[in-house]
Coordinates of C-alpha atoms in Angstrom, one line a residue:
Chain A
X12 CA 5.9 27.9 -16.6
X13 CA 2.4 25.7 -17.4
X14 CA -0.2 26.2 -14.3
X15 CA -4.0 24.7 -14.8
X16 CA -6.5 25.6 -12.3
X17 CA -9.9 23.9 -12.4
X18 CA -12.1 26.3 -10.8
X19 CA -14.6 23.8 -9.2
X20 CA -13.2 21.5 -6.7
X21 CA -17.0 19.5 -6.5
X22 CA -19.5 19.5 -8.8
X23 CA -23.0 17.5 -7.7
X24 CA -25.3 16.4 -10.6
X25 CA -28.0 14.2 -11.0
X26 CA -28.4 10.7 -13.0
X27 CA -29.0 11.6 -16.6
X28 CA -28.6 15.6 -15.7
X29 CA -25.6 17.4 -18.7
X30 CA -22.5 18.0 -16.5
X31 CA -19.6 20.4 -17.6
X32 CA -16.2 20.8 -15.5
X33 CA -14.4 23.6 -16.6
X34 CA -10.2 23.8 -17.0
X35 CA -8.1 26.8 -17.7
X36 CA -4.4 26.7 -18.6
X37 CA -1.1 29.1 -18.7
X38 CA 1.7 28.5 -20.8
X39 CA 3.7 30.5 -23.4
X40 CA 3.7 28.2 -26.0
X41 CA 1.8 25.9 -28.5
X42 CA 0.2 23.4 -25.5
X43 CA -1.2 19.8 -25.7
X44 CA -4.1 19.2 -23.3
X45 CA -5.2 16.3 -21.1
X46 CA -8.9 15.0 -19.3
X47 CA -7.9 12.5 -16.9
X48 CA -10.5 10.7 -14.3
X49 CA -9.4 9.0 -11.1
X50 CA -12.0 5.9 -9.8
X51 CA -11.7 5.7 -5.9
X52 CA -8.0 4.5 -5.0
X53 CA -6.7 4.0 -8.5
X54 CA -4.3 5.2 -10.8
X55 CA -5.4 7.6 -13.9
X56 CA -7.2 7.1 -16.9
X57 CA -7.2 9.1 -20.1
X58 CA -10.4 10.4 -21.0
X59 CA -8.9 12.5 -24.3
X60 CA -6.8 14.5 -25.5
X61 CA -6.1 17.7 -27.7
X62 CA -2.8 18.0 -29.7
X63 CA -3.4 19.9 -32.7
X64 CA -6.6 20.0 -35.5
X65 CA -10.2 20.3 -34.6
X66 CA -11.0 21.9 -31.4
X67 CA -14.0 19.7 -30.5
X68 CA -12.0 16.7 -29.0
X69 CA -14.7 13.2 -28.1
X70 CA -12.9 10.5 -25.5
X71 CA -14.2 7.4 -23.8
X72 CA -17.3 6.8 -22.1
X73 CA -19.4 9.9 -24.0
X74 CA -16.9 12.6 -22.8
X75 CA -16.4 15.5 -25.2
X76 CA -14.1 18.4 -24.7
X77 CA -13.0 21.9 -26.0
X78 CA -10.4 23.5 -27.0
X79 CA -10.3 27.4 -26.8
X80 CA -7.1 29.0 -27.7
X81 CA -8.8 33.0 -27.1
X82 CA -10.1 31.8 -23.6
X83 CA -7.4 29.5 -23.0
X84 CA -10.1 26.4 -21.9
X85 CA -9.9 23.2 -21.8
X86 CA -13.9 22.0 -20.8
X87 CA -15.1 18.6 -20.6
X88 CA -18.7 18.1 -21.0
X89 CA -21.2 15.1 -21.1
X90 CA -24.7 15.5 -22.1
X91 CA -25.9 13.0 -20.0
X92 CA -24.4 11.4 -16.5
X93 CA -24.3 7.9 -14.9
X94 CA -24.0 7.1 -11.2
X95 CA -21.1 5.2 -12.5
X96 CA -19.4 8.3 -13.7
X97 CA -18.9 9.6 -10.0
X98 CA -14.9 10.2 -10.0
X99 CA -12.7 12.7 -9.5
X100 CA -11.1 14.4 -12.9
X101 CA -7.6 16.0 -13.6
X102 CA -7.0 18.7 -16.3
X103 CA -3.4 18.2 -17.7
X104 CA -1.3 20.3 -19.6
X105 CA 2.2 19.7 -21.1
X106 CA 4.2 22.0 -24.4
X107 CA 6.1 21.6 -26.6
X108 CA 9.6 22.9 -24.5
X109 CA 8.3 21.1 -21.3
X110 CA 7.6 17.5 -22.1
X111 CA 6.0 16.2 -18.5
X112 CA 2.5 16.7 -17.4
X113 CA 1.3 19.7 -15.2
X114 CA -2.0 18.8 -13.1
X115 CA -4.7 20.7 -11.6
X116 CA -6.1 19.9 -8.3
X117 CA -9.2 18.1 -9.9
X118 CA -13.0 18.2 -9.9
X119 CA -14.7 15.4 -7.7
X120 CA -17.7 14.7 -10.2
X121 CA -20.4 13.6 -7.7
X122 CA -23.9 11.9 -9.3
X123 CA -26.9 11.1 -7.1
X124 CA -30.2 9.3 -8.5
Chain B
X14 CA -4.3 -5.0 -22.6
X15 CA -0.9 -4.1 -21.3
X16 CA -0.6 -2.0 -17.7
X17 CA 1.7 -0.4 -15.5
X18 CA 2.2 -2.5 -12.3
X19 CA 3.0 -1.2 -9.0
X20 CA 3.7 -3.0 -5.5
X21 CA 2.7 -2.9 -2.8
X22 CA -0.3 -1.5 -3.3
X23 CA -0.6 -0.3 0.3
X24 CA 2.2 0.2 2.8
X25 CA 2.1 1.6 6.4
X26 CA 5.5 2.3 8.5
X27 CA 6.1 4.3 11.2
X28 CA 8.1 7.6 10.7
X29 CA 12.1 7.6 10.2
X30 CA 12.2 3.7 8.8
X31 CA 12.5 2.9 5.3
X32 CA 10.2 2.4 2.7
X33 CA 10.7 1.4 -1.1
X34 CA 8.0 1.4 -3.8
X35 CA 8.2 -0.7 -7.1
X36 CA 6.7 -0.4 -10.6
X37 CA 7.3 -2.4 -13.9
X38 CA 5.9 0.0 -17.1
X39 CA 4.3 -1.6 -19.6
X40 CA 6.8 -3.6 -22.3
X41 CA 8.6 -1.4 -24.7
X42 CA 7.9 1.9 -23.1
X43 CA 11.1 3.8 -22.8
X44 CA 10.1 6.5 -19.8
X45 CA 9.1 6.2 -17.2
X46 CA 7.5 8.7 -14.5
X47 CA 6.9 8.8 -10.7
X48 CA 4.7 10.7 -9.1
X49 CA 3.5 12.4 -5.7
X50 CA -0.4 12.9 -5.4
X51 CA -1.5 14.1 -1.9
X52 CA -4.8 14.0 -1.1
X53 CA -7.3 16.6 -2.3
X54 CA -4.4 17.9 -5.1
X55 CA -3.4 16.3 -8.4
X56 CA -0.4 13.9 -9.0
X57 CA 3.0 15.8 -9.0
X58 CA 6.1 15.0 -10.8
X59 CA 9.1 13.5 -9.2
X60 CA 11.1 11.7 -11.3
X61 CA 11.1 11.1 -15.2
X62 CA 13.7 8.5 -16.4
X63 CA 14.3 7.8 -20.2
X64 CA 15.2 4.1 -20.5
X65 CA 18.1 3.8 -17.7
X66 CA 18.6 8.2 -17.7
X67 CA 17.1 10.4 -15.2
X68 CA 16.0 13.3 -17.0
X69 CA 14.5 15.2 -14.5
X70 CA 14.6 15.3 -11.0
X71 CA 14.4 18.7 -9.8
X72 CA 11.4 17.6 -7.5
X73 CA 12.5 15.3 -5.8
X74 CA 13.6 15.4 -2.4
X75 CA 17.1 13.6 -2.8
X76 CA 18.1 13.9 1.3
X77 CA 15.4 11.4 1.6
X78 CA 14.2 10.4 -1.5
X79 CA 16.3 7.6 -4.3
X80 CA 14.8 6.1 -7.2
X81 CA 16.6 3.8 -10.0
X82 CA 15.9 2.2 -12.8
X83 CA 19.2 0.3 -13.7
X84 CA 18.2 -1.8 -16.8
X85 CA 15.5 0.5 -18.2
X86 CA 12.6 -1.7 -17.5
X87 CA 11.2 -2.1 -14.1
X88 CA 12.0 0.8 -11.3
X89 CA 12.1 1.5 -7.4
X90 CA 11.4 4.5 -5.3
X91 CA 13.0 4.6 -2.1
X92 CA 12.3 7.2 0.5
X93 CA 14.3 6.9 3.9
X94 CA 13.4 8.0 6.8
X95 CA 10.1 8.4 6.2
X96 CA 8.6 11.2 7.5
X97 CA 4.9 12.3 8.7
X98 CA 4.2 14.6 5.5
X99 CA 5.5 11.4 3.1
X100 CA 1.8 10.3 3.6
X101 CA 0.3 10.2 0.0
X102 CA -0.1 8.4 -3.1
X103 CA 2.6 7.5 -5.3
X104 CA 1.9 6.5 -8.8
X105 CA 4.3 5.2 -11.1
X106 CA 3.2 5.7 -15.4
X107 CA 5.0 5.4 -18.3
X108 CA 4.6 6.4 -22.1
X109 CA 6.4 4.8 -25.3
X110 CA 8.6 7.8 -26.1
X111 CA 8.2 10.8 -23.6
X112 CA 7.1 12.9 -26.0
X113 CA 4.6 15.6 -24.6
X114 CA 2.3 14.4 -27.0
X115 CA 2.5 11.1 -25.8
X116 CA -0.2 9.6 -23.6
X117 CA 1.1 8.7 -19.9
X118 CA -0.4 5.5 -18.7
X119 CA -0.9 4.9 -14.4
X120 CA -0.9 2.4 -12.7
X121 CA -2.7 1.5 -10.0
X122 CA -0.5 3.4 -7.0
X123 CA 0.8 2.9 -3.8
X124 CA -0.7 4.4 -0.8
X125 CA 1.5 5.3 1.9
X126 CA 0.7 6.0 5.3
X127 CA 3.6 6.9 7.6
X128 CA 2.2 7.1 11.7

């Protein structure tokens, strides 16, 4: 069976400050790998994603993530933060036997001036 | 640029009446998802249907909880009696093929609050 953990449940940050939110997986098999983020009473929206190729994966709004098979990681990362980016963010993880999406419990991304 | 509806967007009841959710996928996606998000925990799969098929269930709750999609389009979720721990989000997505490659896309949810 898939499982994802995201070992922070908060992460505070400051405007402009780098921010990384970290996301490990379990599965068996070959996986595909998900960044979703979650405005305030809303549905999700992809961020990126990993399927196959080069393990350095860029998404929207300057978010860039990782791929490490060894470490079995997933880590988004942004080199700098906006107040605006204050959301909460889901890891996902689905393979190649099991189609649907298998969340973590999410990182609540908190920026302050 | 196409997105998955949902209605109502919030809905309060009181335990053991009934309560039914609705969603319309965006045009020419074939599956379509429900899912379960409580607060504090990420969204949880209840039901996957492929066009008019359900092709997986096994988390669903089917003493209380129904969902259809009869003509492959638009779909309801239907959960009666409500009861006290039904409080959550439910969000309805869909993708073009249901591929686990494919991107799922959300729409906007339905909170439920059942007093």
């Amino acid at each position: 069976a898939q499982s994802v953990t995201q070992l922070d449940s908060q992460v505070p940050v400051f405007e402009e400050a780098p921010v990384e939110l970290r996301c490990n997986y379990s599965s068996s098999v070959s996986v595909y790998l998900f960044w979703y983020v979650q405005y305030p009473n809303q549905g999700l929206q992809l961020l990126l994603k990993y399927l196959s190729g080069s393990t350095l994966v860029k998404g929207i709004n300057g978010f860039e993530a990782e791929f490490n098979k060894s470490q079995t990681s997933f880590h988004l990362r942004k080199p700098s933060v906006h107040i605006s980016d204050t959301a909460e963010y889901f890891c996902a993880v689905s393979d190649q036997r099991y189609s649907t999406l298998t969340f973590g419990k999410g990182t609540m991304l908190l920026v302050s001036p | 640029e196409a997105e998955v509806a949902q209605s109502p967007r919030y809905k309060i009841t009181e335990k053991s009446q009934a309560v039914a959710f609705w969603c319309d996928p965006i045009s020419g996606h074939a599956t379509l998802y429900w899912y379960r998000q409580i607060l504090g925990q990420g969204p949880e799969l209840l039901v996957q249907f492929q066009d008019e098929s359900v092709v997986d269930d096994s988390q669903l709750p089917k003493d209380r909880f129904s969902a259809e999609r009869l003509k492959g389009v638009d779909s309801t979720l239907k959960i009666q009696p409500a009861e006290l721990g039904d409080s959550a989000m439910y969000l309805c997505a869909s993708s073009f093929s249901g591929r686990a490659t494919d991107t799922q896309y959300f729409g906007p949810g339905t909170r439920l609050t059942v007093l």
